[in-house]
Structures are given as C-alpha cells and as structure tokens.
PDB file of C-alpha atoms in Angstrom:
ATOM      1  CA  MET A   1       0.000   0.000   0.000  1.00 39.00           C
ATOM      2  CA  THR A   2       1.220   3.506  -0.701  1.00 38.00           C
ATOM      3  CA  ARG A   3       0.535   6.725   1.138  1.00 40.00           C
ATOM      4  CA  ILE A   4      -0.887   9.435  -1.132  1.00 42.00           C
ATOM      5  CA  TYR A   5       0.211  13.000  -0.613  1.00 38.00           C
ATOM      6  CA  SER A   6      -1.083  16.127  -2.331  1.00 37.00           C
ATOM      7  CA  LEU A   7      -0.779  16.435  -6.074  1.00 37.00           C
ATOM      8  CA  PRO A   8       1.008  19.559  -7.371  1.00 38.00           C
ATOM      9  CA  GLY A   9      -1.370  22.393  -8.269  1.00 39.00           C
ATOM     10  CA  THR A  10      -4.514  20.656  -7.024  1.00 40.00           C
ATOM     11  CA  TRP A  11      -5.302  22.778  -3.982  1.00 39.00           C
ATOM     12  CA  ASP A  12      -4.675  26.334  -2.878  1.00 42.00           C
ATOM     13  CA  ALA A  13      -2.774  26.408   0.413  1.00 38.00           C
ATOM     14  CA  ALA A  14      -3.899  29.990   1.097  1.00 42.00           C
ATOM     15  CA  SER A  15      -7.598  29.121   1.102  1.00 42.00           C
ATOM     16  CA  THR A  16      -7.633  25.449   2.087  1.00 41.00           C
ATOM     17  CA  PRO A  17      -6.014  23.859   5.124  1.00 42.00           C
ATOM     18  CA  ALA A  18      -3.316  21.345   4.327  1.00 42.00           C
ATOM     19  CA  PRO A  19      -4.274  17.710   4.838  1.00 43.00           C
ATOM     20  CA  ALA A  20      -3.065  15.934   7.936  1.00 42.00           C
ATOM     21  CA  THR A  21       0.080  13.909   7.359  1.00 40.00           C
ATOM     22  CA  SER A  22       0.436  11.867  10.548  1.00 42.00           C
ATOM     23  CA  MET A  23      -1.641   8.884  11.505  1.00 47.00           C
ATOM     24  CA  GLY A  24      -1.815   9.357  15.272  1.00 52.00           C
ATOM     25  CA  THR A  25      -3.655   6.995  17.584  1.00 48.00           C
ATOM     26  CA  VAL A  26      -7.308   6.387  18.257  1.00 57.00           C
ATOM     27  CA  ASP A  27      -8.743   9.435  20.048  1.00 64.00           C
ATOM     28  CA  PRO A  28     -11.352   8.419  22.650  1.00 69.00           C
ATOM     29  CA  ASP A  29     -13.309  11.638  22.028  1.00 80.00           C
ATOM     30  CA  ALA A  30     -13.444  11.249  18.235  1.00 89.00           C
ATOM     31  CA  THR A  31     -15.235   8.901  15.879  1.00 94.00           C
ATOM     32  CA  GLU A  32     -12.573   7.239  13.760  1.00 95.00           C
ATOM     33  CA  ALA A  33     -13.007   4.847  10.869  1.00 97.00           C
ATOM     34  CA  PHE A  34     -11.346   3.218   7.907  1.00 98.00           C
ATOM     35  CA  VAL A  35     -13.461   3.582   4.783  1.00 98.00           C
ATOM     36  CA  ARG A  36     -12.718   1.494   1.712  1.00 98.00           C
ATOM     37  CA  VAL A  37     -13.826   3.162  -1.500  1.00 98.00           C
ATOM     38  CA  ARG A  38     -14.474   1.772  -4.963  1.00 98.00           C
ATOM     39  CA  LEU A  39     -14.556   4.578  -7.528  1.00 98.00           C
ATOM     40  CA  ALA A  40     -17.340   5.030 -10.029  1.00 97.00           C
ATOM     41  CA  ALA A  41     -16.253   4.368 -13.624  1.00 97.00           C
ATOM     42  CA  GLN A  42     -16.467   8.064 -14.554  1.00 97.00           C
ATOM     43  CA  THR A  43     -14.443   9.291 -11.528  1.00 97.00           C
ATOM     44  CA  ILE A  44     -10.935  10.542 -12.334  1.00 97.00           C
ATOM     45  CA  PRO A  45      -8.610   9.091  -9.653  1.00 97.00           C
ATOM     46  CA  GLN A  46      -6.259  12.100  -9.476  1.00 97.00           C
ATOM     47  CA  VAL A  47      -9.172  14.492  -8.966  1.00 97.00           C
ATOM     48  CA  PHE A  48     -10.694  12.237  -6.303  1.00 98.00           C
ATOM     49  CA  GLU A  49      -7.343  11.975  -4.488  1.00 97.00           C
ATOM     50  CA  ALA A  50      -6.842  15.744  -4.506  1.00 97.00           C
ATOM     51  CA  TRP A  51     -10.378  16.271  -3.195  1.00 97.00           C
ATOM     52  CA  LEU A  52      -9.842  13.726  -0.383  1.00 97.00           C
ATOM     53  CA  LEU A  53      -6.605  15.361   0.707  1.00 96.00           C
ATOM     54  CA  CYS A  54      -8.398  18.699   1.184  1.00 96.00           C
ATOM     55  CA  ARG A  55     -10.968  17.201   3.588  1.00 97.00           C
ATOM     56  CA  SER A  56     -10.240  18.067   7.219  1.00 96.00           C
ATOM     57  CA  ALA A  57     -11.529  14.685   8.466  1.00 97.00           C
ATOM     58  CA  VAL A  58      -9.102  12.732   6.268  1.00 97.00           C
ATOM     59  CA  CYS A  59      -5.890  11.756   8.048  1.00 95.00           C
ATOM     60  CA  GLY A  60      -4.668   9.031   5.703  1.00 96.00           C
ATOM     61  CA  VAL A  61      -5.269   7.708   2.188  1.00 97.00           C
ATOM     62  CA  TRP A  62      -3.903   4.542   0.620  1.00 98.00           C
ATOM     63  CA  SER A  63      -4.283   3.262  -2.934  1.00 97.00           C
ATOM     64  CA  LEU A  64      -5.290  -0.413  -2.949  1.00 97.00           C
ATOM     65  CA  GLY A  65      -5.269  -3.345  -5.312  1.00 96.00           C
ATOM     66  CA  GLY A  66      -8.259  -5.675  -5.213  1.00 96.00           C
ATOM     67  CA  ASP A  67     -11.973  -5.054  -4.741  1.00 96.00           C
ATOM     68  CA  PHE A  68     -11.580  -1.436  -3.574  1.00 98.00           C
ATOM     69  CA  ASP A  69      -9.476   1.415  -4.947  1.00 98.00           C
ATOM     70  CA  TYR A  70      -8.706   3.350  -1.727  1.00 98.00           C
ATOM     71  CA  GLU A  71      -8.631   3.052   2.031  1.00 98.00           C
ATOM     72  CA  VAL A  72      -9.318   6.330   3.801  1.00 98.00           C
ATOM     73  CA  ARG A  73      -8.818   6.986   7.507  1.00 97.00           C
ATOM     74  CA  LEU A  74     -11.335   9.481   8.842  1.00 97.00           C
ATOM     75  CA  VAL A  75     -11.307  11.230  12.215  1.00 96.00           C
ATOM     76  CA  CYS A  76     -14.639  12.931  12.902  1.00 97.00           C
ATOM     77  CA  THR A  77     -16.173  14.699  15.881  1.00 95.00           C
ATOM     78  CA  SER A  78     -19.255  12.437  16.015  1.00 95.00           C
ATOM     79  CA  PRO A  79     -20.968   9.507  14.307  1.00 95.00           C
ATOM     80  CA  HIS A  80     -23.199  12.061  12.546  1.00 96.00           C
ATOM     81  CA  ASP A  81     -20.116  13.810  11.098  1.00 97.00           C
ATOM     82  CA  LEU A  82     -18.669  10.449  10.030  1.00 97.00           C
ATOM     83  CA  ALA A  83     -21.884   9.607   8.168  1.00 97.00           C
ATOM     84  CA  ALA A  84     -21.741  13.017   6.469  1.00 97.00           C
ATOM     85  CA  GLU A  85     -18.132  12.411   5.349  1.00 98.00           C
ATOM     86  CA  VAL A  86     -19.006   9.000   3.906  1.00 98.00           C
ATOM     87  CA  ARG A  87     -21.978  10.531   2.053  1.00 98.00           C
ATOM     88  CA  ALA A  88     -19.649  13.220   0.667  1.00 98.00           C
ATOM     89  CA  ILE A  89     -17.228  10.525  -0.542  1.00 98.00           C
ATOM     90  CA  ARG A  90     -20.085   8.806  -2.365  1.00 98.00           C
ATOM     91  CA  ARG A  91     -21.299  12.081  -3.895  1.00 97.00           C
ATOM     92  CA  PHE A  92     -17.815  12.955  -5.136  1.00 97.00           C
ATOM     93  CA  GLY A  93     -17.232   9.697  -6.997  1.00 97.00           C
ATOM     94  CA  GLY A  94     -17.199   6.735  -4.652  1.00 97.00           C
ATOM     95  CA  ALA A  95     -19.497   4.112  -6.164  1.00 97.00           C
ATOM     96  CA  GLN A  96     -19.233   1.838  -3.125  1.00 98.00           C
ATOM     97  CA  THR A  97     -17.920   2.271   0.415  1.00 98.00           C
ATOM     98  CA  ASP A  98     -17.262  -0.104   3.292  1.00 98.00           C
ATOM     99  CA  THR A  99     -16.803   1.495   6.724  1.00 97.00           C
ATOM    100  CA  CYS A 100     -15.067  -0.029   9.764  1.00 97.00           C
ATOM    101  CA  LEU A 101     -15.103   1.881  13.050  1.00 96.00           C
ATOM    102  CA  LEU A 102     -11.860   2.013  15.030  1.00 93.00           C
ATOM    103  CA  LEU A 103     -12.632   0.879  18.575  1.00 90.00           C
ATOM    104  CA  ARG A 104      -9.217   0.919  20.227  1.00 84.00           C
ATOM    105  CA  GLU A 105      -5.542   0.698  19.403  1.00 80.00           C
ATOM    106  CA  VAL A 106      -3.798  -2.517  20.353  1.00 83.00           C
ATOM    107  CA  ALA A 107      -0.258  -1.755  21.494  1.00 77.00           C
ATOM    108  CA  ALA A 108       2.538  -4.228  22.224  1.00 69.00           C
ATOM    109  CA  GLU A 109       2.802  -3.190  25.888  1.00 69.00           C
ATOM    110  CA  GLN A 110      -0.917  -3.977  26.358  1.00 58.00           C
ATOM    111  CA  SER A 111      -0.516  -7.560  25.158  1.00 56.00           C
ATOM    112  CA  ILE A 112      -0.638 -10.393  27.696  1.00 63.00           C
ATOM    113  CA  TYR A 113       1.812 -12.332  25.534  1.00 62.00           C
ATOM    114  CA  HIS A 114       5.374 -11.042  25.941  1.00 60.00           C
ATOM    115  CA  GLY A 115       7.204 -13.545  23.778  1.00 62.00           C
ATOM    116  CA  GLU A 116       8.004 -15.995  26.592  1.00 58.00           C
ATOM    117  CA  ASP A 117       7.728 -19.725  25.896  1.00 56.00           C
TER     118      ASP A 117
END
C-alpha cells in the first residue's frame, strides 16, 4: 500500500487547510473509521485523491489493489459527522464504500503475551 500525498497544483494552500500527514492513535473523544472506497467508472482518480486530501476529516489515504481502490482513515467529531463524510465521498465519486469503526488501538505493551515460551 502507498501513502498518497497532495498532487502539485490541485489545492490552494492559502484558502484550504493542508491535509493531515500523521496517523496518530485512536482518540477516545473522536469517531474514527477506515473507509474502503471503490470509484465510479467516470471518476478521475487524481481528482478524487486531490479532493480527499483537502478534507479536514481525512488523516490518511492509501491506494489499494483488489476489490476497492482506496482506504481512507477518517477522524470525525461524532458519528453524525462520520456519516456526512461518507456521504460526501459517495457524492464525489465513490461508487461503493465499506466502513469499519476504530474501537481501540492494540499496542505491544498492552498484550498479555510477551514472547516468553
């Protein structure tokens, strides 16, 4: 999987906030999700990517091989805002989406298995 960054000349930094570039961890006060997106046949991938990167809720985008074209990590203020972001993705060219909510981050120090036999 590859991380997608902004495309040259696709957004105006003076009028649009730059997209987030770090992944971070699951925020207990936010609604976070991974959304897989299959593009509609008429959607131009470069235009869709540039549009995604200008969305404030988007904190990661990966191009995929397989049944879906992209995986998008969204961080929203509420489930209502998450639903609105997914609807916007569909309106802008996503023919199909599949959403998975992030419940918690599993870290190595939280594991009960520490590699001992």
